[in-house]
Amino acid sequence: MKSIVKIQISLMLVLAVLVACSENFDVIPVSRNESTWQRTLSIAEVREFYLAGADKYDQPNSLVEGANARGFWATLAGRGVVDSLLVVEGVIVSSDSAGNFYKTVTIMDDSGPGIDISVSDKNTYRVYGFKPGQRVRVKLNGLFINNYHGMYQLGIPADDYTSSGHVVDLQGIPVEHVESLVQRDGKRGQPTPEDITLDKIDLQHVQRLVRIHGVQFVHNREGFTNGDGSTGNRALIDSALNTILVRTNGYASFGTTPMPRGSGTVTGVVSIYNGTFQLLLRDPSDAHFTEPVFEQGKPEPNYTVAQLSEKMSLPVVRVMSPWVIKATVIANDMGNNIYKTLYLADSTGGIPVKVNATSLYAQYPVGTQLILNCEGLFRGAYGGVVQLGGKYEGKFGQMSEADWLARVYVVDAPLVDVQPQTVTLSDLKPEMLNTLVRLENVYFKDAGKPFVDSGKNTSRTLMDAKGKSIVVYTSQYADFASEVLPSGNGTVVGVYSEYNGTAQLLVRTLSDINFSE
């Protein structure tokens, strides 16, 4: 939920003024080159207008009709402000020219963290000249401010706003009104990033331009995104193993551009989401690597998956020892039947690893060999099966993507040809849990029905000639959820799992099923 605080003048008054304008709304006006307004307050002071508790995310609804602004008038009068304009000034540090910033202009000044201006246009770079280094002044009268998971934004409420002040979403300034609320001031210069190292990034850098020294990308994948329209997360790391996620819009023009190799500096705008710092690049040239790749201090394996999977007496236990495993990815989220989980296995067994990230298959295809430093992560028993992940509200859950990327190392080797173990239903044993198995000469009891019923997770019974059975569990979000269960006998490959004592099989993709009529 988003809390929105009104700044000084009611929205109704501003909208009345805007409606009264007689300009042709089909023509987008050109922004001024020289501002006619004077700066009256800093970005830091604007952020303080957010209601008490601004350091918390998504506050319950509390819309203040200019209370904070009225208390600020004495300060403004002391500065010689004689009119009612609230004007903030800043230098643009973002750019939507490559599509990584969407309907957003980020500005900063010398007072601390910056702020975003939400605009209902995705071409602010071209249409309004809102380019990096351009100084602008923003008239705040009638605008609203909110805090979205730690990011401060200016805009107007969505259409469902009422004077009762219920929680509303923030939307961008209409394109036809940008000129009346945002003015360019002077010629464009060059924004000066703050030179910094990863370990020094803190809340004062949020929504500011920084240049991070001594870093490289953790995994040199093909592109900044997976090329499927989804957001890409790639990690930067320094020699001390500090990390930050580089977040790229799925529709950024450079999404599939090969990631640079080597090490050096990366410039970008710091963002934050629920306490996790991220970095947004304007375009690929923000990465300037002139040095070779440095050794990331890859640890030596000293533990087995079987040891990591041993039963626990407590529901959640933090790994306090420097346990390091080397394992191979045997299942991922490629078919969407497995969610935010990688199944890792070595010669001793398998274990599910819970990571708060999607499209893991693109970075960790089946056969990828990984070295994972488990220290600091959590072991938890979910459905009676020991898994590796994080902790959320006191319970076992997914580890953050940042925690994962700071601990995982991809072995630079060809993909392993992962072969399932061929067994019968009678052969299945507890030590086979979370490993890949192949069941031959089996059939579906519910042949002819879809894998999933009525949009809910569904279990179907798989049987053999001896009458033995196992549950095939399918998520409602699986790519093959609506496919029909085949008739006849055949072969099924999947991850052997268990939930609260019930044995089950997790099919990865439809190609895991091979039947003949």
Short mmCIF file of N, CA, C and O in Angstrom, two decimals, residues 186-293:
data_model
loop_
_atom_site.label_atom_id
_atom_site.label_comp_id
_atom_site.label_asym_id
_atom_site.label_seq_id
_atom_site.Cartn_x
_atom_site.Cartn_y
_atom_site.Cartn_z
N GLY A 186 18.34 26.75 -17.67
CA GLY A 186 19.69 26.89 -18.19
C GLY A 186 20.10 25.76 -19.10
O GLY A 186 19.33 24.83 -19.39
N LYS A 187 21.34 25.83 -19.54
CA LYS A 187 21.86 24.83 -20.44
C LYS A 187 22.19 23.55 -19.68
O LYS A 187 22.52 23.56 -18.51
N ARG A 188 22.12 22.47 -20.43
CA ARG A 188 22.43 21.17 -19.85
C ARG A 188 23.92 21.04 -19.57
O ARG A 188 24.75 21.41 -20.40
N GLY A 189 24.24 20.52 -18.39
CA GLY A 189 25.63 20.27 -18.05
C GLY A 189 25.89 18.78 -17.94
O GLY A 189 25.14 17.97 -18.47
N GLN A 190 26.93 18.41 -17.25
CA GLN A 190 27.24 17.01 -17.01
C GLN A 190 27.00 16.68 -15.54
O GLN A 190 27.59 17.31 -14.66
N PRO A 191 26.10 15.75 -15.25
CA PRO A 191 25.89 15.40 -13.84
C PRO A 191 27.14 14.77 -13.26
O PRO A 191 27.82 13.97 -13.93
N THR A 192 27.47 15.12 -12.05
CA THR A 192 28.68 14.61 -11.42
C THR A 192 28.33 13.48 -10.46
O THR A 192 27.69 13.69 -9.43
N PRO A 193 28.72 12.25 -10.81
CA PRO A 193 28.43 11.14 -9.90
C PRO A 193 29.36 11.17 -8.69
O PRO A 193 30.48 11.69 -8.76
N GLU A 194 28.89 10.64 -7.59
CA GLU A 194 29.74 10.51 -6.41
C GLU A 194 30.58 9.25 -6.54
O GLU A 194 30.05 8.16 -6.75
N ASP A 195 31.88 9.37 -6.43
CA ASP A 195 32.77 8.21 -6.48
C ASP A 195 32.70 7.46 -5.16
O ASP A 195 32.85 8.06 -4.08
N ILE A 196 32.48 6.16 -5.26
CA ILE A 196 32.17 5.39 -4.07
C ILE A 196 32.56 3.93 -4.27
O ILE A 196 32.79 3.49 -5.41
N THR A 197 32.65 3.19 -3.18
CA THR A 197 32.83 1.74 -3.25
C THR A 197 31.57 1.06 -2.72
O THR A 197 30.77 1.69 -2.02
N LEU A 198 31.39 -0.20 -3.04
CA LEU A 198 30.15 -0.89 -2.69
C LEU A 198 29.86 -0.87 -1.19
O LEU A 198 28.71 -0.74 -0.77
N ASP A 199 30.89 -0.99 -0.37
CA ASP A 199 30.67 -1.07 1.07
C ASP A 199 30.22 0.26 1.68
O ASP A 199 29.80 0.30 2.84
N LYS A 200 30.30 1.35 0.92
CA LYS A 200 29.92 2.67 1.46
C LYS A 200 28.50 3.10 1.09
O LYS A 200 28.04 4.15 1.53
N ILE A 201 27.82 2.34 0.25
CA ILE A 201 26.47 2.72 -0.17
C ILE A 201 25.51 2.62 1.01
O ILE A 201 25.46 1.61 1.71
N ASP A 202 24.77 3.71 1.25
CA ASP A 202 23.79 3.72 2.33
C ASP A 202 22.57 4.52 1.89
O ASP A 202 22.44 4.90 0.72
N LEU A 203 21.66 4.78 2.81
CA LEU A 203 20.39 5.44 2.48
C LEU A 203 20.59 6.85 1.91
O LEU A 203 19.72 7.35 1.18
N GLN A 204 21.70 7.49 2.23
CA GLN A 204 21.94 8.83 1.71
C GLN A 204 22.22 8.83 0.20
O GLN A 204 22.19 9.89 -0.44
N HIS A 205 22.45 7.66 -0.37
CA HIS A 205 22.75 7.58 -1.80
C HIS A 205 21.54 7.20 -2.64
O HIS A 205 21.63 7.16 -3.86
N VAL A 206 20.41 6.92 -2.00
CA VAL A 206 19.22 6.51 -2.74
C VAL A 206 18.76 7.63 -3.67
O VAL A 206 18.68 8.79 -3.27
N GLN A 207 18.49 7.28 -4.91
CA GLN A 207 18.05 8.22 -5.95
C GLN A 207 19.10 9.30 -6.25
O GLN A 207 18.78 10.43 -6.57
N ARG A 208 20.34 8.89 -6.13
CA ARG A 208 21.47 9.74 -6.50
C ARG A 208 22.35 8.99 -7.50
O ARG A 208 22.35 7.77 -7.58
N LEU A 209 23.14 9.75 -8.25
CA LEU A 209 24.05 9.18 -9.23
C LEU A 209 25.38 8.88 -8.56
O LEU A 209 25.98 9.75 -7.92
N VAL A 210 25.84 7.64 -8.70
CA VAL A 210 27.10 7.24 -8.10
C VAL A 210 27.95 6.54 -9.16
O VAL A 210 27.45 6.02 -10.15
N ARG A 211 29.26 6.52 -8.92
CA ARG A 211 30.19 5.77 -9.75
C ARG A 211 30.92 4.82 -8.83
O ARG A 211 31.70 5.24 -7.97
N ILE A 212 30.66 3.53 -8.99
CA ILE A 212 31.20 2.51 -8.09
C ILE A 212 32.49 1.96 -8.66
O ILE A 212 32.54 1.52 -9.81
N HIS A 213 33.52 1.96 -7.85
CA HIS A 213 34.85 1.54 -8.30
C HIS A 213 35.16 0.10 -7.87
O HIS A 213 34.66 -0.38 -6.86
N GLY A 214 36.00 -0.55 -8.67
CA GLY A 214 36.53 -1.86 -8.31
C GLY A 214 35.50 -2.97 -8.31
O GLY A 214 35.47 -3.78 -7.37
N VAL A 215 34.68 -3.03 -9.34
CA VAL A 215 33.62 -4.04 -9.39
C VAL A 215 33.64 -4.79 -10.72
O VAL A 215 34.24 -4.34 -11.70
N GLN A 216 32.97 -5.92 -10.72
CA GLN A 216 32.75 -6.69 -11.93
C GLN A 216 31.42 -7.43 -11.77
O GLN A 216 30.87 -7.52 -10.66
N PHE A 217 30.89 -7.93 -12.86
CA PHE A 217 29.65 -8.69 -12.77
C PHE A 217 29.96 -10.10 -12.28
O PHE A 217 30.96 -10.72 -12.68
N VAL A 218 29.08 -10.59 -11.41
CA VAL A 218 29.30 -11.92 -10.82
C VAL A 218 29.27 -12.99 -11.90
O VAL A 218 30.14 -13.84 -11.99
N HIS A 219 28.23 -12.95 -12.73
CA HIS A 219 28.09 -13.95 -13.80
C HIS A 219 28.06 -13.22 -15.13
O HIS A 219 27.18 -12.39 -15.37
N ASN A 220 28.98 -13.51 -15.97
CA ASN A 220 29.01 -12.88 -17.28
C ASN A 220 28.07 -13.61 -18.22
O ASN A 220 28.48 -14.42 -19.05
N ARG A 221 26.77 -13.36 -18.04
CA ARG A 221 25.76 -13.97 -18.89
C ARG A 221 25.71 -13.23 -20.22
O ARG A 221 26.38 -12.22 -20.44
N GLU A 222 24.84 -13.69 -21.11
CA GLU A 222 24.79 -13.11 -22.44
C GLU A 222 24.29 -11.68 -22.44
O GLU A 222 24.75 -10.85 -23.21
N GLY A 223 23.31 -11.36 -21.59
CA GLY A 223 22.74 -10.03 -21.62
C GLY A 223 22.34 -9.53 -20.24
O GLY A 223 22.40 -10.26 -19.25
N PHE A 224 21.91 -8.27 -20.19
CA PHE A 224 21.47 -7.67 -18.94
C PHE A 224 20.11 -8.23 -18.52
O PHE A 224 19.74 -8.17 -17.35
N THR A 225 19.33 -8.74 -19.49
CA THR A 225 18.07 -9.42 -19.19
C THR A 225 18.07 -10.76 -19.91
O THR A 225 18.99 -11.08 -20.68
N ASN A 226 17.01 -11.53 -19.70
CA ASN A 226 16.91 -12.83 -20.35
C ASN A 226 16.32 -12.74 -21.75
O ASN A 226 16.22 -13.75 -22.45
N GLY A 227 15.89 -11.54 -22.16
CA GLY A 227 15.35 -11.35 -23.49
C GLY A 227 13.92 -11.80 -23.66
O GLY A 227 13.41 -11.87 -24.79
N ASP A 228 13.23 -12.09 -22.53
CA ASP A 228 11.84 -12.56 -22.62
C ASP A 228 10.84 -11.54 -22.09
O ASP A 228 9.69 -11.86 -21.83
N GLY A 229 11.30 -10.30 -21.91
CA GLY A 229 10.41 -9.25 -21.40
C GLY A 229 10.39 -9.13 -19.90
O GLY A 229 9.79 -8.19 -19.36
N SER A 230 11.05 -10.05 -19.20
CA SER A 230 11.08 -9.98 -17.74
C SER A 230 12.27 -9.12 -17.28
O SER A 230 13.26 -8.96 -17.99
N THR A 231 12.14 -8.56 -16.09
CA THR A 231 13.21 -7.73 -15.53
C THR A 231 14.44 -8.58 -15.26
O THR A 231 14.34 -9.71 -14.79
N GLY A 232 15.60 -8.03 -15.57
CA GLY A 232 16.84 -8.75 -15.33
C GLY A 232 17.57 -8.25 -14.10
O GLY A 232 17.65 -7.04 -13.88
N ASN A 233 18.04 -9.15 -13.30
CA ASN A 233 18.86 -8.82 -12.14
C ASN A 233 20.24 -9.44 -12.32
O ASN A 233 20.36 -10.66 -12.44
N ARG A 234 21.25 -8.60 -12.36
CA ARG A 234 22.62 -9.07 -12.46
C ARG A 234 23.39 -8.45 -11.30
O ARG A 234 23.14 -7.31 -10.92
N ALA A 235 24.32 -9.17 -10.75
CA ALA A 235 25.00 -8.70 -9.55
C ALA A 235 26.39 -8.17 -9.86
O ALA A 235 27.15 -8.76 -10.63
N LEU A 236 26.70 -7.03 -9.23
CA LEU A 236 28.06 -6.51 -9.21
C LEU A 236 28.71 -6.97 -7.92
O LEU A 236 28.06 -7.03 -6.87
N ILE A 237 29.99 -7.25 -7.98
CA ILE A 237 30.71 -7.70 -6.79
C ILE A 237 32.08 -7.04 -6.77
O ILE A 237 32.63 -6.69 -7.82
N ASP A 238 32.60 -6.81 -5.56
CA ASP A 238 33.96 -6.29 -5.44
C ASP A 238 34.86 -7.38 -4.86
O ASP A 238 34.40 -8.49 -4.57
N SER A 239 36.12 -7.08 -4.69
CA SER A 239 37.07 -8.08 -4.24
C SER A 239 36.82 -8.53 -2.80
O SER A 239 37.30 -9.58 -2.38
N ALA A 240 36.06 -7.73 -2.04
CA ALA A 240 35.72 -8.10 -0.66
C ALA A 240 34.40 -8.85 -0.59
O ALA A 240 33.86 -9.08 0.49
N LEU A 241 33.82 -9.19 -1.77
CA LEU A 241 32.58 -9.94 -1.91
C LEU A 241 31.34 -9.14 -1.53
O LEU A 241 30.28 -9.71 -1.26
N ASN A 242 31.43 -7.80 -1.48
CA ASN A 242 30.24 -6.97 -1.35
C ASN A 242 29.51 -7.00 -2.69
O ASN A 242 30.14 -7.03 -3.76
N THR A 243 28.18 -6.96 -2.66
CA THR A 243 27.41 -7.05 -3.89
C THR A 243 26.29 -6.02 -3.93
O THR A 243 25.86 -5.50 -2.89
N ILE A 244 25.80 -5.75 -5.14
CA ILE A 244 24.60 -4.96 -5.35
C ILE A 244 23.97 -5.46 -6.64
O ILE A 244 24.66 -5.87 -7.58
N LEU A 245 22.63 -5.48 -6.68
CA LEU A 245 21.93 -5.93 -7.87
C LEU A 245 21.84 -4.80 -8.89
O LEU A 245 21.48 -3.68 -8.54
N VAL A 246 22.16 -5.10 -10.13
CA VAL A 246 21.92 -4.18 -11.24
C VAL A 246 20.61 -4.61 -11.88
O VAL A 246 20.51 -5.71 -12.43
N ARG A 247 19.60 -3.76 -11.77
CA ARG A 247 18.25 -4.11 -12.21
C ARG A 247 17.98 -3.46 -13.56
O ARG A 247 18.14 -2.25 -13.72
N THR A 248 17.54 -4.26 -14.53
CA THR A 248 17.30 -3.77 -15.88
C THR A 248 15.88 -4.09 -16.31
O THR A 248 15.44 -5.26 -16.24
N ASN A 249 15.16 -3.08 -16.76
CA ASN A 249 13.80 -3.23 -17.27
C ASN A 249 13.80 -4.25 -18.41
O ASN A 249 14.66 -4.22 -19.28
N GLY A 250 12.80 -5.11 -18.41
CA GLY A 250 12.71 -6.13 -19.44
C GLY A 250 12.56 -5.57 -20.85
O GLY A 250 12.79 -6.29 -21.83
N TYR A 251 12.17 -4.30 -20.94
CA TYR A 251 11.98 -3.68 -22.25
C TYR A 251 13.07 -2.64 -22.57
O TYR A 251 12.94 -1.89 -23.53
N ALA A 252 14.11 -2.60 -21.76
CA ALA A 252 15.23 -1.71 -22.06
C ALA A 252 15.85 -2.12 -23.39
O ALA A 252 15.98 -3.31 -23.69
N SER A 253 16.25 -1.16 -24.18
CA SER A 253 16.79 -1.45 -25.51
C SER A 253 18.09 -2.23 -25.45
O SER A 253 18.47 -2.90 -26.41
N PHE A 254 18.80 -2.15 -24.31
CA PHE A 254 20.07 -2.86 -24.19
C PHE A 254 19.94 -4.16 -23.40
O PHE A 254 20.94 -4.75 -22.99
N GLY A 255 18.71 -4.64 -23.20
CA GLY A 255 18.50 -5.82 -22.38
C GLY A 255 19.31 -7.02 -22.83
O GLY A 255 19.88 -7.76 -22.02
N THR A 256 19.36 -7.25 -24.15
CA THR A 256 20.08 -8.41 -24.66
C THR A 256 21.51 -8.10 -25.08
O THR A 256 22.20 -8.95 -25.64
N THR A 257 21.95 -6.87 -24.81
CA THR A 257 23.34 -6.51 -25.10
C THR A 257 24.29 -7.36 -24.24
O THR A 257 24.07 -7.49 -23.04
N PRO A 258 25.32 -7.94 -24.83
CA PRO A 258 26.25 -8.75 -24.02
C PRO A 258 26.83 -7.94 -22.86
O PRO A 258 27.24 -6.80 -23.03
N MET A 259 26.85 -8.55 -21.70
CA MET A 259 27.40 -7.88 -20.54
C MET A 259 28.91 -7.75 -20.69
O MET A 259 29.58 -8.63 -21.22
N PRO A 260 29.47 -6.62 -20.24
CA PRO A 260 30.92 -6.41 -20.40
C PRO A 260 31.73 -7.34 -19.51
O PRO A 260 31.32 -7.68 -18.41
N ARG A 261 32.87 -7.75 -20.02
CA ARG A 261 33.78 -8.56 -19.22
C ARG A 261 34.88 -7.67 -18.65
O ARG A 261 35.12 -6.57 -19.15
N GLY A 262 35.52 -8.15 -17.62
CA GLY A 262 36.55 -7.37 -16.98
C GLY A 262 36.05 -6.75 -15.70
O GLY A 262 35.02 -7.14 -15.14
N SER A 263 36.78 -5.75 -15.21
CA SER A 263 36.39 -5.05 -13.99
C SER A 263 36.72 -3.57 -14.14
O SER A 263 37.48 -3.18 -15.02
N GLY A 264 36.14 -2.76 -13.29
CA GLY A 264 36.36 -1.33 -13.37
C GLY A 264 35.30 -0.56 -12.63
O GLY A 264 35.00 -0.88 -11.46
N THR A 265 34.68 0.43 -13.29
CA THR A 265 33.68 1.27 -12.64
C THR A 265 32.33 1.08 -13.31
O THR A 265 32.23 0.78 -14.50
N VAL A 266 31.28 1.28 -12.52
CA VAL A 266 29.91 1.27 -13.04
C VAL A 266 29.20 2.48 -12.46
O VAL A 266 29.20 2.70 -11.24
N THR A 267 28.59 3.28 -13.33
CA THR A 267 27.84 4.47 -12.93
C THR A 267 26.35 4.17 -13.03
O THR A 267 25.90 3.51 -13.98
N GLY A 268 25.58 4.66 -12.07
CA GLY A 268 24.15 4.44 -12.11
C GLY A 268 23.44 5.16 -10.99
O GLY A 268 24.07 5.79 -10.13
N VAL A 269 22.12 5.05 -11.01
CA VAL A 269 21.28 5.66 -9.98
C VAL A 269 20.93 4.59 -8.94
O VAL A 269 20.43 3.51 -9.29
N VAL A 270 21.22 4.87 -7.68
CA VAL A 270 20.93 3.92 -6.61
C VAL A 270 19.43 3.94 -6.32
O VAL A 270 18.82 4.99 -6.18
N SER A 271 18.85 2.75 -6.25
CA SER A 271 17.46 2.62 -5.83
C SER A 271 17.41 1.68 -4.65
O SER A 271 18.42 1.11 -4.23
N ILE A 272 16.21 1.50 -4.10
CA ILE A 272 16.05 0.62 -2.95
C ILE A 272 14.67 0.00 -3.01
O ILE A 272 13.71 0.62 -3.49
N TYR A 273 14.56 -1.23 -2.55
CA TYR A 273 13.27 -1.90 -2.48
C TYR A 273 13.25 -2.72 -1.19
O TYR A 273 13.97 -3.69 -1.05
N ASN A 274 12.43 -2.26 -0.26
CA ASN A 274 12.31 -2.94 1.04
C ASN A 274 13.67 -3.20 1.69
O ASN A 274 13.95 -4.28 2.20
N GLY A 275 14.52 -2.18 1.64
CA GLY A 275 15.79 -2.27 2.33
C GLY A 275 16.93 -2.84 1.51
O GLY A 275 18.07 -2.84 1.97
N THR A 276 16.65 -3.34 0.31
CA THR A 276 17.69 -3.91 -0.56
C THR A 276 18.11 -2.88 -1.60
O THR A 276 17.28 -2.41 -2.39
N PHE A 277 19.38 -2.53 -1.60
CA PHE A 277 19.87 -1.55 -2.57
C PHE A 277 19.98 -2.18 -3.96
O PHE A 277 20.32 -3.37 -4.11
N GLN A 278 19.69 -1.36 -4.97
CA GLN A 278 19.80 -1.78 -6.36
C GLN A 278 20.46 -0.64 -7.14
O GLN A 278 20.54 0.49 -6.66
N LEU A 279 20.90 -0.94 -8.35
CA LEU A 279 21.52 0.06 -9.20
C LEU A 279 20.84 0.02 -10.56
O LEU A 279 20.62 -1.05 -11.13
N LEU A 280 20.48 1.22 -11.07
CA LEU A 280 19.85 1.35 -12.38
C LEU A 280 20.81 2.05 -13.33
O LEU A 280 21.24 3.18 -13.07
N LEU A 281 21.15 1.39 -14.43
CA LEU A 281 22.01 1.99 -15.43
C LEU A 281 21.18 2.79 -16.43
O LEU A 281 20.03 2.43 -16.71
N ARG A 282 21.76 3.86 -16.98
CA ARG A 282 21.08 4.61 -18.04
C ARG A 282 21.22 3.90 -19.38
O ARG A 282 20.27 3.80 -20.15
N ASP A 283 22.39 3.38 -19.66
CA ASP A 283 22.67 2.59 -20.86
C ASP A 283 23.96 1.81 -20.62
O ASP A 283 24.62 2.00 -19.59
N PRO A 284 24.34 0.91 -21.52
CA PRO A 284 25.51 0.05 -21.27
C PRO A 284 26.81 0.81 -21.07
O PRO A 284 27.74 0.28 -20.43
N SER A 285 26.91 2.02 -21.61
CA SER A 285 28.16 2.77 -21.45
C SER A 285 28.42 3.17 -20.01
O SER A 285 29.52 3.64 -19.69
N ASP A 286 27.43 3.01 -19.14
CA ASP A 286 27.65 3.30 -17.72
C ASP A 286 28.64 2.31 -17.09
O ASP A 286 29.16 2.57 -16.00
N ALA A 287 28.85 1.18 -17.74
CA ALA A 287 29.85 0.21 -17.26
C ALA A 287 31.14 0.45 -18.02
O ALA A 287 31.19 0.35 -19.25
N HIS A 288 32.18 0.79 -17.29
CA HIS A 288 33.47 1.13 -17.91
C HIS A 288 34.54 0.22 -17.31
O HIS A 288 35.10 0.49 -16.25
N PHE A 289 34.80 -0.89 -18.01
CA PHE A 289 35.74 -1.89 -17.51
C PHE A 289 37.04 -1.82 -18.31
O PHE A 289 37.05 -2.06 -19.53
N THR A 290 38.13 -1.51 -17.62
CA THR A 290 39.44 -1.43 -18.28
C THR A 290 40.45 -2.38 -17.65
O THR A 290 41.57 -2.49 -18.13
N GLU A 291 40.03 -3.08 -16.58
CA GLU A 291 40.92 -4.00 -15.90
C GLU A 291 40.45 -5.43 -16.11
O GLU A 291 39.27 -5.67 -16.41
N PRO A 292 41.33 -6.41 -15.92
CA PRO A 292 40.91 -7.81 -16.08
C PRO A 292 40.01 -8.25 -14.94
O PRO A 292 39.91 -7.60 -13.89
N VAL A 293 39.33 -9.36 -15.16
CA VAL A 293 38.49 -9.95 -14.11
C VAL A 293 39.36 -10.34 -12.93
O VAL A 293 40.46 -10.89 -13.10
#
